Short mmCIF file of C-alpha atoms and ligand atoms in Angstrom, two decimals:
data_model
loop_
_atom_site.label_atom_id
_atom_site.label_comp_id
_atom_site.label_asym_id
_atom_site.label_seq_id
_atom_site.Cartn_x
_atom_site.Cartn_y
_atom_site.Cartn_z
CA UNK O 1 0.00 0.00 0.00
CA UNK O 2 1.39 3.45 -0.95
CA UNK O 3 0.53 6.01 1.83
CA UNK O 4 1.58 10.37 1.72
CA UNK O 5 5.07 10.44 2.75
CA UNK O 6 3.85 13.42 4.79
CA UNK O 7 1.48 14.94 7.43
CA UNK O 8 -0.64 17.95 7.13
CA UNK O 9 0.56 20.71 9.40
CA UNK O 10 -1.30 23.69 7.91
CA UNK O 11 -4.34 23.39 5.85
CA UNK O 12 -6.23 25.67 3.41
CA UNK O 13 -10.01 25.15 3.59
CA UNK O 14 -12.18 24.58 0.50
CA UNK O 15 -15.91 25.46 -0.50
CA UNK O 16 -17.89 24.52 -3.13
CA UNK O 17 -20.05 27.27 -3.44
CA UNK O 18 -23.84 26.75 -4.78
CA UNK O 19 -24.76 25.03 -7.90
CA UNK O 20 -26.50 28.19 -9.50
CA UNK O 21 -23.12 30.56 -8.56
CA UNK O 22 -21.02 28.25 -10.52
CA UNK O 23 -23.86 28.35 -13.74
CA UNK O 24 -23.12 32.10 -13.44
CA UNK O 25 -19.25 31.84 -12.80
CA UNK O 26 -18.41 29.25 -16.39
CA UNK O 27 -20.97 32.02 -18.03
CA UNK O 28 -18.91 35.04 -17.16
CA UNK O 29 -15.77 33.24 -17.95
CA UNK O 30 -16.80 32.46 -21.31
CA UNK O 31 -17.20 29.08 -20.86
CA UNK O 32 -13.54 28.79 -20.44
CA UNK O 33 -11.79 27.08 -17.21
CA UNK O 34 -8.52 29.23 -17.84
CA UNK O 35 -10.58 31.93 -17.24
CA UNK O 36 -12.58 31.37 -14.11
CA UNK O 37 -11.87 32.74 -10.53
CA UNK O 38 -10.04 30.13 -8.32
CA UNK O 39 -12.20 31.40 -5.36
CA UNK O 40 -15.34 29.72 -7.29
CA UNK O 41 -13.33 26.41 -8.04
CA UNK O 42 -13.71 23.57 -4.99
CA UNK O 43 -11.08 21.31 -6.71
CA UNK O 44 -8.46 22.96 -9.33
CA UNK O 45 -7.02 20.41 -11.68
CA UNK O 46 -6.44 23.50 -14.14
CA UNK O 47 -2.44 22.74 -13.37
CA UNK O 48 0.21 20.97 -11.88
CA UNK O 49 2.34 24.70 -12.29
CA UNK O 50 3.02 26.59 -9.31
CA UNK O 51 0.46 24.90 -7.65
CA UNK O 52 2.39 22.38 -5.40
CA UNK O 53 2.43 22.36 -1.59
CA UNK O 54 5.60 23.54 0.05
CA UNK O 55 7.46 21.54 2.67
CA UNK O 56 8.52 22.90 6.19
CA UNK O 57 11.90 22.31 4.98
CA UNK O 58 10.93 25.02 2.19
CA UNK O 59 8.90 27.25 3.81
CA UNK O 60 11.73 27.79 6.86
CA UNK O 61 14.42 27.91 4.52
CA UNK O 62 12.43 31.03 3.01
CA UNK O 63 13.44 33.18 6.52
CA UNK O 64 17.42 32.45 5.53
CA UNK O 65 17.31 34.37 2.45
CA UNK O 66 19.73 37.09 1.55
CA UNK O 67 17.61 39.79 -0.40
CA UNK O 68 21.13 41.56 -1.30
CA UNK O 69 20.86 42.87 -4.73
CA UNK O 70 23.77 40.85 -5.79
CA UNK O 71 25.72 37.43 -5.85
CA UNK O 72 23.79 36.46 -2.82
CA UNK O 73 23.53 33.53 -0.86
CA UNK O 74 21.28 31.83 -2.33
CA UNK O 75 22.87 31.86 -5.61
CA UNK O 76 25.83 30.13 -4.62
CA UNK O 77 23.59 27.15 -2.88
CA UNK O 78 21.79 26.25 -5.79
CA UNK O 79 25.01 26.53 -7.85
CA UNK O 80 26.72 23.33 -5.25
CA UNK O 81 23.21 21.56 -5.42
CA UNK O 82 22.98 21.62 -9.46
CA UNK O 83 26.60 20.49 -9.64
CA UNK O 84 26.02 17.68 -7.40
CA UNK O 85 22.43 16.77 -8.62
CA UNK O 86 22.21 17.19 -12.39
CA UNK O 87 26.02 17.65 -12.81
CA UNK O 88 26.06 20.88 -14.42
CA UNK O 89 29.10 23.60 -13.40
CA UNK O 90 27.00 26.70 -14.73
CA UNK O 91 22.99 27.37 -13.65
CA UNK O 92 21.44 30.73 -13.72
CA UNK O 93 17.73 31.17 -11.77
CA UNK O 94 14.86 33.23 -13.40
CA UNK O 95 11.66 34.07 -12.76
CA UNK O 96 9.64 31.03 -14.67
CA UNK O 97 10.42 29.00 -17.30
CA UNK O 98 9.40 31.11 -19.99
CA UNK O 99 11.54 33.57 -19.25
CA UNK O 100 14.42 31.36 -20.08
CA UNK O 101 12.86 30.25 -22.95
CA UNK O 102 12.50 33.92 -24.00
CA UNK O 103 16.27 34.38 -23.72
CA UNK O 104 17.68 31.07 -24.76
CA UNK O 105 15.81 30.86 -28.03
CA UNK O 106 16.77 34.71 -28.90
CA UNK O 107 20.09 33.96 -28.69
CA UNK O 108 20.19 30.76 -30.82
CA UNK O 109 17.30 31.02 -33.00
CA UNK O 110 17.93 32.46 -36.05
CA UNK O 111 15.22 32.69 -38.93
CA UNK O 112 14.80 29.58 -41.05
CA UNK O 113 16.22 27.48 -38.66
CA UNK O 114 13.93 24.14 -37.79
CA UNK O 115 13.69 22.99 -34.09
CA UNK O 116 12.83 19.06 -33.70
CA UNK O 117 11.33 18.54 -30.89
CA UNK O 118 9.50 15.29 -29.58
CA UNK O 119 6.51 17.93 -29.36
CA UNK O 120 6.42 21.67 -27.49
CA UNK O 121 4.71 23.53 -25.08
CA UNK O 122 2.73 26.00 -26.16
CA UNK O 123 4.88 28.82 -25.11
CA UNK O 124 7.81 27.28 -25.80
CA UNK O 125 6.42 26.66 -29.38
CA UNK O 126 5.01 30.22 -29.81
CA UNK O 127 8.63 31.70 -28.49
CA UNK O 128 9.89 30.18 -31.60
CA UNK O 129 8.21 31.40 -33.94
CA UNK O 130 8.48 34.53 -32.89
CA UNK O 131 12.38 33.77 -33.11
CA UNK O 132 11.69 32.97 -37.31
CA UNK O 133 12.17 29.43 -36.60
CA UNK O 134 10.36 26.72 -37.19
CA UNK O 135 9.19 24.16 -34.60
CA UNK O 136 8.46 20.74 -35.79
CA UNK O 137 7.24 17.87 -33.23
CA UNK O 138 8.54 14.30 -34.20
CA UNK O 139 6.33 12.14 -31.70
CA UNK O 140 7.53 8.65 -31.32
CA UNK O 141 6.60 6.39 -28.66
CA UNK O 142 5.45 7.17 -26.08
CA UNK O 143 6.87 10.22 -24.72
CA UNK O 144 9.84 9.78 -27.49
CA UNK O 145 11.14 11.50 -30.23
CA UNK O 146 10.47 9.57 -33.88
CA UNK O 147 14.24 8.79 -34.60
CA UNK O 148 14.04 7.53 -37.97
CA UNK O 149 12.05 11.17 -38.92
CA UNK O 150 14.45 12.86 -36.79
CA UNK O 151 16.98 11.14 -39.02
CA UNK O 152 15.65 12.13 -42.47
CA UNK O 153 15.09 15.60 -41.36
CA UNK O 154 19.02 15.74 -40.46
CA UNK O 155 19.42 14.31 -44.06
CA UNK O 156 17.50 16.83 -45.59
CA UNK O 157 18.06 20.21 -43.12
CA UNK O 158 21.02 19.70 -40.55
CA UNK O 159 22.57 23.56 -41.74
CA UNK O 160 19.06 24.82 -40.82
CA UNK O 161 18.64 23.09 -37.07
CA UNK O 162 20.75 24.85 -34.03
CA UNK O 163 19.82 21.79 -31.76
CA UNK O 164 17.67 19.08 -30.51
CA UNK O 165 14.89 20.40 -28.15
CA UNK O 166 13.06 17.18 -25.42
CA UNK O 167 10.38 17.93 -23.30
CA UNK O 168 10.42 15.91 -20.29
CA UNK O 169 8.09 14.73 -19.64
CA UNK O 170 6.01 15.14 -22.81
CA UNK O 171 3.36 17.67 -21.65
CA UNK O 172 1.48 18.15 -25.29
CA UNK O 173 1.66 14.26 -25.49
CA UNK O 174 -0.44 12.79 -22.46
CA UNK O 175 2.45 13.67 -20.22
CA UNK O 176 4.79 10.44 -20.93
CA UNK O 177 8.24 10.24 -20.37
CA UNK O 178 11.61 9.85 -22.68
CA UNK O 179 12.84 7.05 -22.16
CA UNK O 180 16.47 6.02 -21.55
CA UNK O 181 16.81 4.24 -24.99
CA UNK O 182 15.60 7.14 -26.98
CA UNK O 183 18.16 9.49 -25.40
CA UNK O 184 20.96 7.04 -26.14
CA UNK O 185 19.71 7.10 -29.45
CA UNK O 186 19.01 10.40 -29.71
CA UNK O 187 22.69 11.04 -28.94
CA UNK O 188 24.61 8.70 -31.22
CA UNK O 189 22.63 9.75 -34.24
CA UNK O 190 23.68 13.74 -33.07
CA UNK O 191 27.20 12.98 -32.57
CA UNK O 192 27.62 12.76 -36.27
CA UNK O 193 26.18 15.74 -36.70
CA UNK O 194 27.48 18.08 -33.87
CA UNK O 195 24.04 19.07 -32.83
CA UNK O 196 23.72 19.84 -29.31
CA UNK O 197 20.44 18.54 -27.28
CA UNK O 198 18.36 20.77 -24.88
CA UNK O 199 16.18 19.42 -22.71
CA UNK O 200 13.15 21.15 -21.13
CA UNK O 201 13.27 19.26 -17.82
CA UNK O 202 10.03 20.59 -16.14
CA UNK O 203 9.11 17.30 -14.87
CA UNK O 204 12.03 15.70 -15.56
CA UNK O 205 11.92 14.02 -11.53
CA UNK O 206 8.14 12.39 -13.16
CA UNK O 207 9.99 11.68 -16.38
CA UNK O 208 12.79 9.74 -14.39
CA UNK O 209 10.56 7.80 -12.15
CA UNK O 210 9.50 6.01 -15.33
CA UNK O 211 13.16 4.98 -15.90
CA UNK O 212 14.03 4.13 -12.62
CA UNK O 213 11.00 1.84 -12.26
CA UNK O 214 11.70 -0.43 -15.60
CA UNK O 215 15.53 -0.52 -14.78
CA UNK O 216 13.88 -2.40 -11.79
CA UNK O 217 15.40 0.11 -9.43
CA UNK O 218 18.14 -1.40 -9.26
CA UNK O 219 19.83 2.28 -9.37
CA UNK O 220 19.25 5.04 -6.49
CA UNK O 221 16.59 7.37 -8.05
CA UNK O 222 18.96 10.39 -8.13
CA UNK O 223 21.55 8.44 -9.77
CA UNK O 224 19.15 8.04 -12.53
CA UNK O 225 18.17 11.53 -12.43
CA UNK O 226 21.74 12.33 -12.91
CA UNK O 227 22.19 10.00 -16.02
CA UNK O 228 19.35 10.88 -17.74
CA UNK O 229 20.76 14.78 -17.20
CA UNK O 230 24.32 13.34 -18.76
CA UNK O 231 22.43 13.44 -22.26
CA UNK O 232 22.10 17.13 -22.64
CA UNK O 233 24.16 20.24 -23.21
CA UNK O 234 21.69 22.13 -21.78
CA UNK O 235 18.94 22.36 -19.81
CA UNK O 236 15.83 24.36 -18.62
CA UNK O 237 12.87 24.03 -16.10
CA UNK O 238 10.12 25.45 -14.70
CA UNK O 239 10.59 24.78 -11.19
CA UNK O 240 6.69 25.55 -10.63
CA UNK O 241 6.62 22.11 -11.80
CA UNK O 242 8.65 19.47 -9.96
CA UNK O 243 10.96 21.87 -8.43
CA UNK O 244 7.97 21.84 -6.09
CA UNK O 245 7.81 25.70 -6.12
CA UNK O 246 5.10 27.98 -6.43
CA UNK O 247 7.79 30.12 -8.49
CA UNK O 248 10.96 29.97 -10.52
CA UNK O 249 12.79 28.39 -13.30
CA UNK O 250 16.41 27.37 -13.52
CA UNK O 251 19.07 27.13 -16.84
CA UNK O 252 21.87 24.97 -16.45
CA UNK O 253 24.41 24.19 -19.01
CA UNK O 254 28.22 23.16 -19.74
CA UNK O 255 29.03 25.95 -22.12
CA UNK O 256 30.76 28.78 -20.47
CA UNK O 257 30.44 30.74 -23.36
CA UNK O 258 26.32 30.44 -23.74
CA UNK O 259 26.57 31.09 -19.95
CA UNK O 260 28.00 33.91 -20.54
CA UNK O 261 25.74 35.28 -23.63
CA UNK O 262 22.69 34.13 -21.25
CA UNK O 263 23.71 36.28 -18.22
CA UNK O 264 24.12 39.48 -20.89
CA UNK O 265 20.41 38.76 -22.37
CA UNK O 266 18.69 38.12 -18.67
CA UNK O 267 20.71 41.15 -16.69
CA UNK O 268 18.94 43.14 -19.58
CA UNK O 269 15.33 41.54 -19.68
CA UNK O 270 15.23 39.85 -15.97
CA UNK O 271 17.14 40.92 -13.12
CA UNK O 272 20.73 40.51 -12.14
CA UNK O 273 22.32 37.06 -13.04
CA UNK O 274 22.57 35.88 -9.53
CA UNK O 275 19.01 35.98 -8.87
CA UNK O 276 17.08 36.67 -12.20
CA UNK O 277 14.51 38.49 -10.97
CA UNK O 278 13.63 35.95 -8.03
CA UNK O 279 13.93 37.25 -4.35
CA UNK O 280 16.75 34.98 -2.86
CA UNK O 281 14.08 33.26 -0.39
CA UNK O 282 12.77 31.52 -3.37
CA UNK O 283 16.21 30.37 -4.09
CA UNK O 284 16.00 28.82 -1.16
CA UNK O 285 12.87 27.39 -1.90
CA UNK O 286 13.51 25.73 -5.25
CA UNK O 287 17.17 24.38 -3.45
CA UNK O 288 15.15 22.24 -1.08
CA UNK O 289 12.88 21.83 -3.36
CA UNK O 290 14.63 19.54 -5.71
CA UNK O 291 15.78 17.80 -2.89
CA UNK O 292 12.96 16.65 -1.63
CA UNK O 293 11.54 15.39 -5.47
CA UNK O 294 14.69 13.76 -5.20
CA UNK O 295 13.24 11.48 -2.67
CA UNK O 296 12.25 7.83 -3.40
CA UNK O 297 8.82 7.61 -1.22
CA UNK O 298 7.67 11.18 -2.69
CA UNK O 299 7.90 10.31 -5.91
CA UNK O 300 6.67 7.14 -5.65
CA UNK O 301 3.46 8.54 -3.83
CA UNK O 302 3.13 11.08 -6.61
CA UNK O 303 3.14 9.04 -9.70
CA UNK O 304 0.58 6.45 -7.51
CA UNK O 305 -1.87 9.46 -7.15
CA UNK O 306 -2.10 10.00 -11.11
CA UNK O 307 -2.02 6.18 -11.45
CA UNK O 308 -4.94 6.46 -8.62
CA UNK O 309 -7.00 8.72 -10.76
CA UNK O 310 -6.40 6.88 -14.09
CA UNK O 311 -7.81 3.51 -12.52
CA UNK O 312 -10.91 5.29 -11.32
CA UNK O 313 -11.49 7.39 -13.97
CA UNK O 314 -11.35 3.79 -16.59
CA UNK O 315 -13.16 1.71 -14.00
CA UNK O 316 -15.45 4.11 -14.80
CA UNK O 317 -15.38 3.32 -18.93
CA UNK O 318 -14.11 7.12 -19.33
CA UNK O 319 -12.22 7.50 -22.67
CA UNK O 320 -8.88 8.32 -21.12
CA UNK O 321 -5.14 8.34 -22.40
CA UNK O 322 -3.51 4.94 -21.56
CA UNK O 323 -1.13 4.77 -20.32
CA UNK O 324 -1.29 7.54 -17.62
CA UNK O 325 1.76 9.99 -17.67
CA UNK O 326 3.33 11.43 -15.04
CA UNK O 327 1.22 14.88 -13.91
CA UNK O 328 -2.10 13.83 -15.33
CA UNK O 329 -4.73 12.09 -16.57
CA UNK O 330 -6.06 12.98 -20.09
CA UNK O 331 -9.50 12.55 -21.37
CA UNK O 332 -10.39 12.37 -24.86
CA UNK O 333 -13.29 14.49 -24.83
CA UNK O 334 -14.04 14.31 -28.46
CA UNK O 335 -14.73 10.80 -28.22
CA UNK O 336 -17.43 11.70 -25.31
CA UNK O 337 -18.74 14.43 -27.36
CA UNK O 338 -18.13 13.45 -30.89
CA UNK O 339 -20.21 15.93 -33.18
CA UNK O 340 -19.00 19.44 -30.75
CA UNK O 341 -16.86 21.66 -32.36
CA UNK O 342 -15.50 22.36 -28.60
CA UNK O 343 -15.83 19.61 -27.19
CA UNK O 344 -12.96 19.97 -24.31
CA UNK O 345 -14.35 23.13 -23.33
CA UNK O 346 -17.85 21.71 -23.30
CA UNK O 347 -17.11 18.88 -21.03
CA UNK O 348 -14.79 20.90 -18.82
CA UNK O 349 -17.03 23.13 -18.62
CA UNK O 350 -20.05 20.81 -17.54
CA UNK O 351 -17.29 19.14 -14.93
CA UNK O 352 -17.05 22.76 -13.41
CA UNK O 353 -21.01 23.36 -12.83
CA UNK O 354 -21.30 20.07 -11.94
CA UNK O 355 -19.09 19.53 -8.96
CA UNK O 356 -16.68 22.74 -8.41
CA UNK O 357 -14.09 20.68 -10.63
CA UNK O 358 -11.82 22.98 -12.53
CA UNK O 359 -9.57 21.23 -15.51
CA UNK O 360 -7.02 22.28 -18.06
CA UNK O 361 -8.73 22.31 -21.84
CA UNK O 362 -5.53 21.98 -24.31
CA UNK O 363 -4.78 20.45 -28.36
CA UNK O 364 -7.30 20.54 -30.81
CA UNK O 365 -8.03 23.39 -33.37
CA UNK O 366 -7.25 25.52 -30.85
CA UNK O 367 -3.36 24.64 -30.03
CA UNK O 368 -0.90 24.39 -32.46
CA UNK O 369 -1.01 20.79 -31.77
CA UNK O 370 -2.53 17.89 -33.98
CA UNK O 371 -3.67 15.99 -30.65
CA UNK O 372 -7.69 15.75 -30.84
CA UNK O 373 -8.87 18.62 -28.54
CA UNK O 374 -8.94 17.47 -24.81
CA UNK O 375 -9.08 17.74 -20.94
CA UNK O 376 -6.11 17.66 -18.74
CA UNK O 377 -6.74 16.57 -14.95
CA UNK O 378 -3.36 18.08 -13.60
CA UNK O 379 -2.97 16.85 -10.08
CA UNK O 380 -1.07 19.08 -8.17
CA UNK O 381 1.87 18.36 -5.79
CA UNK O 382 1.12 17.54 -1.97
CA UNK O 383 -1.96 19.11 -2.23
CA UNK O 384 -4.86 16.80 -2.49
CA UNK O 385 -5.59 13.57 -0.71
CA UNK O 386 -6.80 10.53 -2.42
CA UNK O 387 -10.53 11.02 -1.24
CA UNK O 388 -10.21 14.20 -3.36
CA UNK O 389 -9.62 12.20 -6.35
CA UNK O 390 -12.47 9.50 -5.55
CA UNK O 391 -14.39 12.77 -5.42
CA UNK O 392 -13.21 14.34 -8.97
CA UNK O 393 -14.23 10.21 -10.37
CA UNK O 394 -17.64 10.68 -9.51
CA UNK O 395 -18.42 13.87 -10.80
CA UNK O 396 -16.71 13.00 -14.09
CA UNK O 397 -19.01 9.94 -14.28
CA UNK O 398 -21.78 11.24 -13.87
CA UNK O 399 -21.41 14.06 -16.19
CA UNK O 400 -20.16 11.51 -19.04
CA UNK O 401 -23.13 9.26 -17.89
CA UNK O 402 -25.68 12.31 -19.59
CA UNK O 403 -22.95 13.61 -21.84
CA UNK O 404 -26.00 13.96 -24.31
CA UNK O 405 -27.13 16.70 -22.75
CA UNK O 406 -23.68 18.91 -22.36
CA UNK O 407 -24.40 22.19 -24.65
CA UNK O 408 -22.96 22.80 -27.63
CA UNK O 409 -20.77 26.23 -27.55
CA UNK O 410 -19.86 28.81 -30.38
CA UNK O 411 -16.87 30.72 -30.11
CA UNK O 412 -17.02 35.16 -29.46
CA UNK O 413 -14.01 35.51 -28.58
CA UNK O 414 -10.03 34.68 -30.20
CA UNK O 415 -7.01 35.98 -29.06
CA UNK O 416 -3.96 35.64 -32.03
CA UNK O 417 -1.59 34.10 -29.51
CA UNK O 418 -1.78 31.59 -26.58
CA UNK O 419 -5.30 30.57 -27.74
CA UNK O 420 -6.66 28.26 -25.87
CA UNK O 421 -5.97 30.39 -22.69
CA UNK O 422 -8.06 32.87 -23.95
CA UNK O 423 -10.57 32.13 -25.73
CA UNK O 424 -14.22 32.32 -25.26
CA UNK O 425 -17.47 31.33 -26.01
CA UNK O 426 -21.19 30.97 -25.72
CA UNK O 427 -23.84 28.22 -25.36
CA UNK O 428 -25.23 27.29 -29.01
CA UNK O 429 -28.81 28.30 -29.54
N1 F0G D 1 7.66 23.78 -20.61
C1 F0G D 1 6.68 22.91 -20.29
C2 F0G D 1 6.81 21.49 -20.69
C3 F0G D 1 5.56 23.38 -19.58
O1 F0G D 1 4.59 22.50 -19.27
C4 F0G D 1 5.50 24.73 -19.21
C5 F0G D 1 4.34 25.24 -18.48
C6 F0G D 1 6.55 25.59 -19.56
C7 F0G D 1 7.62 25.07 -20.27
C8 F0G D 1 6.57 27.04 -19.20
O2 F0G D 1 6.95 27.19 -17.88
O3 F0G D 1 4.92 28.17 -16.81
O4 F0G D 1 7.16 28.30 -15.70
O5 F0G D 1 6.68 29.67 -17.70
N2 F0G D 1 3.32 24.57 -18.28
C9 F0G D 1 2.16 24.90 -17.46
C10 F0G D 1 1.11 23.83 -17.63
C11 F0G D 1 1.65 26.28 -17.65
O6 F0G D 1 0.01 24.00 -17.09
O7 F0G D 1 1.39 22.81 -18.24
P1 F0G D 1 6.39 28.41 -16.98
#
């Protein structure tokens, strides 16, 4: 039996408010779960992002740090703990992991040049393009890159691509992990070429838990952690993700002299290189913060909770992605609501009035991605207990048990960027 590796100390009480309040609250946010007010939500699935609960470890360490305007404390722990953990000599903090994105892609995208990728982010894909390059997802298995496409587009294009860009885990595609094979792969087939890989580690700690458990754990978990780091030249994370932060991001890399371009970009665009923008205290934060997703029995419990939810949710004959990845469980709402033109924002919608239950809404026509539009249950770290999830099970089932009578809904609203963030719509006549 897999119980929390952890006690609640400090709790943060939840309502769901009345059923006709939350009709009102989808209406005014134009039917879009992005855009509702977390003080109406009883549950938020919306993301696993910033949302995780902090340890005591964390929260004390907070009080030790050094809000000097430069090269302060904090700076100089997180430099010994990336050495040690992920093996890197050069790491630079910033605010979130866009902001790195921001800056690492100015600096080596150029236009015409073609990123690979075993599929993007959104904003990682839209920071891109707005580079002039050209992001192209190669989905293998799983969580993989396709390495005989990979191979051909090398053939065809190697002058035009800068490097190799992996998203651990794969957020766009059901959240699965890389796995070990692929990056060895991945790396003998680049070697020829002398293109560098990059990783996007968000949830690399989820992505590595996948590893460690087929290599039968016969390895320590962080030694795992550190191999699977060995394969890149480069690498940035949101640590709102497993850095079990509510903030932050970090860029590490063995290139002093892309180090060096990075600090002159982010001293310009994000505060001074030391800190990035961050106060120190969440320096602190994201330090202890990768220790503890270091740990065997967290991650363990962690990856059981979305397993937990994936069981319950299938028990329950709900078209969901199988397998389960590592920070969610993905429904395939157009197969529950085949002839919507929205049908993630439909269902996620109904979920909402239903039972308080807010969830993410992502791929379709919508994203840039050719996944069929769907709903993301992101479970966030530390924060809910598995009753919760029994909870989120039933309300899912019964709103897919009368899915016949969901509303259709017509769009009024389109932003040009970040679309499905923003958008918004109204109930068909
Ligand atoms: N890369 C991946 C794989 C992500 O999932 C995200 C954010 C980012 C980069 C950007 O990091 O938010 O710190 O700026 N994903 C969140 C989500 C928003 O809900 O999946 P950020």
């Amino acid at each position: 039996m897999i119980v929390p590796p952890y006690k609640v100390k400090l709790v943060e009480p939840i309502k769901l408010i009345p059923y006709k309040e939350r009709k009102r609250a989808i209406e005014e946010a134009g039917f879009n779960p992005f855009l509702l007010p977390s003080k109406t939500v009883f549950i938020d699935l919306v993301s696993d992002s910033g949302t995780s609960a902090m340890s005591i470890k964390q929260l004390g360490s907070m009080f030790s740090g050094d809000e000097s305007f430069a090269f302060q404390e904090g700076f100089y722990i997180l430099r010994k703990s990336v050495k040690e953990h992920f093996g890197f000599p050069y790491v630079l903090p910033m605010h979130q992991g866009r902001a790195i994105e921001d800056i690492l892609f100015e600096i080596l995208v150029k236009k015409g040049d073609i990123i690979p990728s075993n599929s993007l982010f959104e904003t990682t894909r839209v920071i891109i393009e707005r580079n002039g390059g050209e992001p192209i997802d190669l989905p293998g298995d799983g969580g993989d890159i396709d390495i005989k496409r990979l191979k051909d587009l090398l053939k065809a294009s190697s002058d035009c691509i800068p490097f190799i860009l992996m998203t651990l885990t794969n957020n766009t595609r059901y959240g699965l992990p890389v796995s070990l094979d692929n990056l060895r792969k991945l790396s003998l087939l680049l070697k020829k070429y002398n293109i560098p890989v990059i990783f996007d580690a968000s949830r690399f700690a989820e992505n590595c838990y996948f590893i460690w458990k087929t290599e039968k754990r016969k390895k320590r978990f962080r030694d795992v952690v550190k191999e699977v780091f060995s394969f890149a030249e480069t690498v940035y994370m949101s640590t709102k993700k497993d850095g079990l932060c509510n903030t932050g991001g970090l860029f590490m890399t063995g290139s002093r002299k892309l180090y060096n371009r990075v600090i002159e970009v982010m001293t310009v665009k994000e505060g001074f290189p030391s800190h990035g923008g961050l106060p120190d205290r969440d320096i602190w934060a994201i330090v202890n913060g990768l220790e503890e997703t270091l740990e065997e029995d967290y991650i363990q419990h962690r990856i059981y909770q979305v397993e937990y939810l994936h069981k319950l949710l299938k028990d329950k004959k709900i078209p969901v992605f199988d397998p389960p990845g590592g920070h969610a469980v993905y429904i395939i709402a157009s197969k529950i609501l085949p002839d919507h033109q929205f049908p993630g924002f439909a269902l996620a919608s109904e979920i909402f009035v239903k039972g308080g239950i807010r969830v993410g809404v992502f791929g379709g026509d919508l994203a840039a991605s050719d996944t069929p539009e769907y709903i993301r249950l992101s479970i966030p770290r530390r924060v809910y207990t598995e009753r919760h999830l029994e909870y989120v099970a039933e309300v899912v089932g019964s709103v897919v048990e009368d899915a016949e009578k969901i509303p259709r809904l017509n769009i009024t609203y389109l932003p040009r960027e970040m679309r499905i963030f923003g958008a918004r719509f109204r109930r068909a006549e």
